[in-house]
Amino acid sequence: MEPTDPSRVPGRIEKIFGTWKRCYGLRRLRWRGLAKAAAQVHLTAIAYNLKRTMNILAAAA
C-alpha cells in the first residue's frame, strides 16, 4: 500500500462530510446534547461505511 499524500487527505474528508450532509441528513442534528450528537455522527459513519463496503464488495465480485 502506498503512503497517502497529506495534501489530498483534507479533500477526501470534506467529500465524506458532504455526502453525510447530503445523503444522511447531517445538516442538522436530530438529538440535543454532545453525547447524543456524537452518537448520531457515529451511527451515520457506520451506515456510510457499511454502504461503501457493500459497493466495494459488489464491484470486486
PDB file of C-alpha atoms in Angstrom:
ATOM      1  CA  MET A   1       0.000   0.000   0.000  1.00  0.00           C
ATOM      2  CA  GLU A   2       1.358   3.383  -0.995  1.00  0.00           C
ATOM      3  CA  PRO A   3       1.684   6.181   1.542  1.00  0.00           C
ATOM      4  CA  THR A   4      -1.093   8.752   1.343  1.00  0.00           C
ATOM      5  CA  ASP A   5      -0.278  12.227   0.124  1.00  0.00           C
ATOM      6  CA  PRO A   6      -1.067  14.511   3.120  1.00  0.00           C
ATOM      7  CA  SER A   7      -2.258  17.315   0.854  1.00  0.00           C
ATOM      8  CA  ARG A   8      -5.093  15.123  -0.516  1.00  0.00           C
ATOM      9  CA  VAL A   9      -6.486  13.937   2.841  1.00  0.00           C
ATOM     10  CA  PRO A  10      -8.494  17.106   3.679  1.00  0.00           C
ATOM     11  CA  GLY A  11     -10.193  16.960   0.283  1.00  0.00           C
ATOM     12  CA  ARG A  12     -11.215  13.364   0.859  1.00  0.00           C
ATOM     13  CA  ILE A  13     -12.550  14.141   4.336  1.00  0.00           C
ATOM     14  CA  GLU A  14     -14.589  17.098   3.057  1.00  0.00           C
ATOM     15  CA  LYS A  15     -16.122  14.879   0.386  1.00  0.00           C
ATOM     16  CA  ILE A  16     -17.231  12.378   3.033  1.00  0.00           C
ATOM     17  CA  PHE A  17     -18.731  15.112   5.226  1.00  0.00           C
ATOM     18  CA  GLY A  18     -20.540  16.479   2.177  1.00  0.00           C
ATOM     19  CA  THR A  19     -22.003  13.037   1.479  1.00  0.00           C
ATOM     20  CA  TRP A  20     -23.136  12.755   5.087  1.00  0.00           C
ATOM     21  CA  LYS A  21     -24.836  16.138   4.879  1.00  0.00           C
ATOM     22  CA  ARG A  22     -26.455  15.471   1.509  1.00  0.00           C
ATOM     23  CA  CYS A  23     -27.480  11.810   1.847  1.00  0.00           C
ATOM     24  CA  TYR A  24     -27.730  11.176   5.576  1.00  0.00           C
ATOM     25  CA  GLY A  25     -29.334  14.383   6.817  1.00  0.00           C
ATOM     26  CA  LEU A  26     -26.479  15.777   8.879  1.00  0.00           C
ATOM     27  CA  ARG A  27     -27.203  19.396   8.026  1.00  0.00           C
ATOM     28  CA  ARG A  28     -28.916  19.477  11.403  1.00  0.00           C
ATOM     29  CA  LEU A  29     -28.520  17.083  14.289  1.00  0.00           C
ATOM     30  CA  ARG A  30     -31.694  15.429  15.476  1.00  0.00           C
ATOM     31  CA  TRP A  31     -30.681  14.914  19.102  1.00  0.00           C
ATOM     32  CA  ARG A  32     -29.645  17.539  21.669  1.00  0.00           C
ATOM     33  CA  GLY A  33     -26.528  17.276  23.774  1.00  0.00           C
ATOM     34  CA  LEU A  34     -22.949  16.482  22.954  1.00  0.00           C
ATOM     35  CA  ALA A  35     -23.157  12.754  23.737  1.00  0.00           C
ATOM     36  CA  LYS A  36     -26.319  12.246  21.679  1.00  0.00           C
ATOM     37  CA  ALA A  37     -24.971  14.323  18.786  1.00  0.00           C
ATOM     38  CA  ALA A  38     -21.771  12.268  18.832  1.00  0.00           C
ATOM     39  CA  ALA A  39     -23.859   9.087  18.790  1.00  0.00           C
ATOM     40  CA  GLN A  40     -25.730  10.343  15.726  1.00  0.00           C
ATOM     41  CA  VAL A  41     -22.481  11.116  13.917  1.00  0.00           C
ATOM     42  CA  HIS A  42     -21.076   7.689  14.830  1.00  0.00           C
ATOM     43  CA  LEU A  43     -24.222   5.939  13.574  1.00  0.00           C
ATOM     44  CA  THR A  44     -24.011   7.921  10.346  1.00  0.00           C
ATOM     45  CA  ALA A  45     -20.368   6.894   9.931  1.00  0.00           C
ATOM     46  CA  ILE A  46     -21.291   3.235  10.475  1.00  0.00           C
ATOM     47  CA  ALA A  47     -24.078   3.448   7.885  1.00  0.00           C
ATOM     48  CA  TYR A  48     -21.762   5.167   5.391  1.00  0.00           C
ATOM     49  CA  ASN A  49     -19.014   2.579   5.909  1.00  0.00           C
ATOM     50  CA  LEU A  50     -21.424  -0.364   5.569  1.00  0.00           C
ATOM     51  CA  LYS A  51     -22.864   1.023   2.347  1.00  0.00           C
ATOM     52  CA  ARG A  52     -19.381   1.743   0.991  1.00  0.00           C
ATOM     53  CA  THR A  53     -18.183  -1.751   1.926  1.00  0.00           C
ATOM     54  CA  MET A  54     -21.136  -3.338   0.120  1.00  0.00           C
ATOM     55  CA  ASN A  55     -20.403  -1.277  -3.010  1.00  0.00           C
ATOM     56  CA  ILE A  56     -16.712  -2.236  -2.933  1.00  0.00           C
ATOM     57  CA  LEU A  57     -17.504  -5.943  -2.470  1.00  0.00           C
ATOM     58  CA  ALA A  58     -20.079  -5.851  -5.269  1.00  0.00           C
ATOM     59  CA  ALA A  59     -17.576  -4.232  -7.626  1.00  0.00           C
ATOM     60  CA  ALA A  60     -14.907  -6.804  -6.745  1.00  0.00           C
ATOM     61  CA  ALA A  61     -17.216  -9.760  -7.473  1.00  0.00           C
TER      62      ALA A  61
END
